[in-house]
CSV table of C-alpha atoms in Angstrom, one decimal:
chain,number,residue,atom,x,y,z
A,1102,MET,CA,27.1,-60.4,48.0
A,1103,GLN,CA,26.8,-58.6,51.4
A,1104,GLU,CA,27.8,-55.4,49.6
A,1105,ASN,CA,25.0,-55.8,47.1
A,1106,VAL,CA,22.4,-56.3,49.9
A,1107,GLU,CA,23.7,-53.3,51.8
A,1108,HIS,CA,23.6,-51.2,48.6
A,1109,LEU,CA,20.0,-52.3,47.9
A,1110,THR,CA,19.0,-51.6,51.4
A,1111,GLN,CA,20.5,-48.1,51.2
A,1112,LEU,CA,18.8,-47.5,47.8
A,1113,MET,CA,15.4,-48.6,49.2
A,1114,THR,CA,15.8,-46.4,52.2
A,1115,THR,CA,16.6,-43.5,50.0
A,1116,VAL,CA,13.6,-44.2,47.8
A,1117,ALA,CA,11.4,-44.5,51.0
A,1118,ASP,CA,12.7,-41.1,52.2
A,1119,ASP,CA,11.8,-39.5,48.9
A,1120,SER,CA,8.3,-41.0,48.9
A,1121,ASP,CA,5.2,-39.0,47.9
A,1122,PRO,CA,3.5,-37.1,50.8
A,1123,GLU,CA,0.1,-38.4,49.6
A,1124,GLU,CA,1.3,-42.0,50.0
A,1125,ASP,CA,2.5,-41.1,53.6
A,1126,GLU,CA,-0.9,-39.6,54.2
A,1127,ASP,CA,-2.6,-42.7,52.9
A,1128,VAL,CA,-0.5,-44.8,55.2
A,1129,GLN,CA,-1.3,-42.5,58.2
A,1130,VAL,CA,-5.0,-42.7,57.3
A,1131,ASN,CA,-4.9,-46.5,57.2
A,1132,GLU,CA,-3.3,-46.6,60.6
A,1133,ARG,CA,-6.3,-44.8,62.1
A,1134,SER,CA,-9.5,-46.4,63.4
A,1135,PRO,CA,-12.4,-46.7,61.0
A,1136,SER,CA,-14.4,-44.1,62.9
A,1137,GLN,CA,-11.5,-41.6,62.7
A,1138,GLN,CA,-11.2,-42.4,58.9
A,1139,GLN,CA,-14.9,-41.9,58.4
A,1140,ARG,CA,-14.8,-38.6,60.3
A,1141,GLU,CA,-11.9,-37.3,58.2
A,1142,VAL,CA,-13.6,-38.3,55.0
A,1143,ILE,CA,-16.8,-36.5,56.1
A,1144,LEU,CA,-14.9,-33.4,57.2
A,1145,GLY,CA,-12.8,-33.4,54.0
A,1146,SER,CA,-16.0,-33.8,51.9
A,1147,LEU,CA,-17.8,-31.0,53.8
A,1148,TRP,CA,-14.7,-28.7,53.3
A,1149,ARG,CA,-14.7,-29.4,49.5
A,1150,LEU,CA,-18.4,-28.8,49.3
A,1151,ALA,CA,-18.0,-25.5,51.2
A,1152,VAL,CA,-15.2,-24.3,49.0
A,1153,GLY,CA,-17.0,-25.4,45.8
A,1154,GLY,CA,-20.2,-23.8,46.9
A,1155,THR,CA,-18.4,-20.6,47.7
A,1156,LEU,CA,-16.8,-20.6,44.3
A,1157,VAL,CA,-20.1,-21.2,42.6
A,1158,TYR,CA,-21.8,-18.5,44.6
A,1159,THR,CA,-19.0,-16.1,43.9
A,1160,ILE,CA,-18.8,-16.8,40.2
A,1161,SER,CA,-22.4,-17.5,39.1
A,1162,LEU,CA,-23.8,-14.0,39.3
A,1163,PRO,CA,-21.1,-12.4,37.1
A,1164,VAL,CA,-21.3,-15.2,34.6
A,1165,THR,CA,-25.1,-14.9,34.5
A,1166,GLU,CA,-24.7,-11.1,33.9
A,1167,CYS,CA,-22.3,-11.8,31.1
A,1168,ILE,CA,-24.6,-14.3,29.5
A,1169,VAL,CA,-27.5,-11.8,29.7
A,1170,GLU,CA,-25.4,-9.0,28.2
A,1171,ILE,CA,-24.3,-11.3,25.4
A,1172,ALA,CA,-27.9,-12.1,24.7
A,1173,LYS,CA,-28.8,-8.4,24.6
A,1174,ARG,CA,-26.0,-7.6,22.2
A,1175,VAL,CA,-26.8,-10.6,19.9
A,1176,GLY,CA,-30.5,-9.8,20.1
A,1177,VAL,CA,-31.8,-13.1,21.5
A,1178,ALA,CA,-33.6,-14.0,24.7
A,1179,PRO,CA,-31.3,-14.7,27.7
A,1180,TYR,CA,-32.8,-18.2,27.9
A,1181,TYR,CA,-31.4,-19.2,24.5
A,1182,ALA,CA,-27.9,-17.6,25.2
A,1183,GLY,CA,-27.8,-19.4,28.5
A,1184,PHE,CA,-28.9,-22.7,26.9
A,1185,VAL,CA,-26.0,-22.5,24.5
A,1186,LEU,CA,-23.3,-21.0,26.7
A,1187,ALA,CA,-23.9,-22.4,30.2
A,1188,PRO,CA,-23.3,-26.1,29.5
A,1189,TRP,CA,-19.8,-25.3,28.2
A,1190,ALA,CA,-18.9,-23.7,31.5
A,1191,SER,CA,-20.8,-26.1,33.8
A,1192,ASN,CA,-19.7,-29.3,32.0
A,1193,ALA,CA,-16.1,-28.5,31.3
A,1194,SER,CA,-14.9,-31.2,33.7
A,1195,GLU,CA,-17.1,-33.8,32.0
A,1196,PHE,CA,-15.9,-32.8,28.6
A,1197,ALA,CA,-12.3,-33.2,29.7
A,1198,GLN,CA,-13.0,-36.6,31.4
A,1199,VAL,CA,-14.9,-37.9,28.3
A,1200,THR,CA,-12.1,-36.8,26.0
A,1201,HIS,CA,-9.6,-38.7,28.1
A,1202,TYR,CA,-11.7,-41.9,28.1
A,1203,ALA,CA,-12.5,-41.6,24.4
A,1204,ALA,CA,-8.8,-41.3,23.5
A,1205,GLN,CA,-8.2,-44.8,25.0
A,1206,ARG,CA,-10.4,-46.2,22.2
A,1207,SER,CA,-11.5,-49.3,24.0
A,1208,SER,CA,-15.2,-50.4,24.3
A,1209,GLU,CA,-15.0,-50.2,28.1
A,1210,SER,CA,-13.7,-46.6,28.1
A,1211,ILE,CA,-16.2,-45.6,25.5
A,1212,SER,CA,-19.0,-47.1,27.6
A,1213,ILE,CA,-17.7,-45.2,30.6
A,1214,ALA,CA,-17.6,-42.0,28.6
A,1215,LEU,CA,-21.1,-42.4,27.2
A,1216,GLY,CA,-22.5,-43.3,30.6
A,1217,SER,CA,-20.8,-40.2,32.1
A,1218,LEU,CA,-22.3,-38.0,29.4
A,1219,ALA,CA,-25.8,-39.5,29.8
A,1220,ALA,CA,-25.7,-39.1,33.6
A,1221,SER,CA,-24.5,-35.5,33.3
A,1222,ALA,CA,-27.2,-34.6,30.8
A,1223,CYS,CA,-29.9,-36.2,33.0
A,1224,ILE,CA,-28.6,-34.4,36.1
A,1225,ASN,CA,-28.5,-31.1,34.3
A,1226,ASN,CA,-31.9,-31.5,32.8
A,1227,THR,CA,-33.4,-32.5,36.1
A,1228,LEU,CA,-31.8,-29.5,37.7
A,1229,CYS,CA,-33.2,-27.2,35.0
A,1230,LEU,CA,-36.7,-28.6,35.5
A,1231,GLY,CA,-36.3,-28.0,39.3
A,1232,ILE,CA,-35.2,-24.5,38.7
A,1233,TYR,CA,-38.2,-23.9,36.4
A,1234,LEU,CA,-40.5,-25.2,39.0
A,1235,ALA,CA,-39.0,-23.3,41.9
A,1236,ALA,CA,-38.2,-20.0,40.3
A,1237,HIS,CA,-41.0,-19.6,37.9
A,1238,VAL,CA,-44.1,-21.1,39.5
A,1239,GLN,CA,-46.2,-18.2,38.5
A,1240,GLU,CA,-44.9,-18.1,35.0
A,1241,MET,CA,-45.3,-21.9,34.7
A,1242,ALA,CA,-48.9,-21.5,35.8
A,1243,THR,CA,-49.5,-19.0,33.0
A,1244,GLY,CA,-47.8,-21.3,30.5
A,1245,ARG,CA,-44.9,-19.0,29.7
A,1246,LEU,CA,-42.2,-21.6,30.3
A,1247,ILE,CA,-44.1,-24.7,29.0
A,1248,ALA,CA,-42.1,-24.9,25.8
A,1249,GLU,CA,-38.7,-24.9,27.6
A,1250,ALA,CA,-39.9,-27.5,30.2
A,1251,LEU,CA,-41.4,-29.7,27.5
A,1252,SER,CA,-38.2,-29.6,25.4
A,1253,VAL,CA,-36.1,-30.6,28.4
A,1254,VAL,CA,-38.4,-33.5,29.2
A,1255,VAL,CA,-38.5,-34.7,25.6
A,1256,VAL,CA,-34.8,-34.5,25.2
A,1257,GLU,CA,-34.2,-36.4,28.5
A,1258,MET,CA,-36.6,-39.2,27.5
A,1259,ALA,CA,-35.0,-39.5,24.1
A,1260,VAL,CA,-31.5,-39.6,25.4
A,1261,GLY,CA,-32.6,-42.2,28.0
A,1262,TYR,CA,-34.1,-44.3,25.3
A,1263,LEU,CA,-31.1,-44.1,23.0
A,1264,SER,CA,-28.7,-44.7,25.9
A,1265,ALA,CA,-30.4,-47.9,26.8
A,1266,LYS,CA,-29.5,-49.5,23.5
A,1267,ARG,CA,-26.8,-52.2,23.7
A,1268,VAL,CA,-25.2,-51.2,20.5
A,1269,HIS,CA,-24.7,-47.5,19.4
A,1270,ARG,CA,-24.3,-46.6,15.8
A,1271,LEU,CA,-23.3,-43.3,14.2
A,1272,VAL,CA,-27.0,-42.5,13.5
A,1273,ASP,CA,-27.7,-42.7,17.3
A,1274,ALA,CA,-24.9,-40.2,18.0
A,1275,LEU,CA,-26.2,-37.9,15.2
A,1276,THR,CA,-29.7,-38.2,16.6
A,1277,ILE,CA,-28.6,-37.3,20.1
A,1278,LEU,CA,-26.5,-34.4,18.7
A,1279,SER,CA,-29.5,-33.1,16.8
A,1280,LEU,CA,-31.6,-33.0,19.9
A,1281,TYR,CA,-29.7,-29.9,21.2
A,1282,PRO,CA,-30.6,-27.6,18.3
A,1283,ALA,CA,-34.0,-29.2,17.9
A,1284,SER,CA,-34.9,-28.4,21.5
A,1285,LEU,CA,-33.9,-24.8,21.0
A,1286,ALA,CA,-35.9,-24.6,17.8
A,1287,PHE,CA,-38.9,-26.3,19.4
A,1288,ALA,CA,-38.9,-23.7,22.3
A,1289,ALA,CA,-38.5,-20.8,19.9
A,1290,VAL,CA,-41.3,-21.9,17.5
A,1291,PHE,CA,-43.6,-22.8,20.4
A,1292,ASN,CA,-43.1,-19.4,22.1
A,1293,TYR,CA,-43.4,-17.6,18.7
A,1294,LEU,CA,-46.7,-19.4,17.9
A,1295,PHE,CA,-48.3,-19.1,21.3
A,1296,TRP,CA,-46.7,-16.1,23.1
A,1297,SER,CA,-45.7,-13.6,20.5
């Protein structure tokens, strides 16, 4: 019996020695005072924001130039090319996360996936409206970007309304999916009728 206890103790010591460094870090963090923990969390967050901001700053101009060049070669306005291509780049992490949740096929995971997508869409649309207002004040005053801004607002309101439903059917998904090309078509027709 004593031999078994010694063997288990030795086995547990071996497992403890091979422990994950992240677990050791968590234990070390938990041993610190709350003010030290808060300071480390804030510094870590600021570091991640700085690295992420630097990456975005470094990558965004070349990506924008590529989208503009694609638009020129295809023969469409850069707005439409960016409207189609940019979400795939900026929302890649959301797509991966939602795919993971949807693969679980439980109502809770589907709710999390839909909530994540709705929140992402609202954040992106709000950001786009802010960019329109900040970068194109003069053009907004002349009405050049009214169609784009209206399409973003209408889509955001429609997605918000459909997301508030307690039960989602296939027709709801198809309606939300159709809003994407419909908003592009609305902006193109509006601009053609009033600004061509």
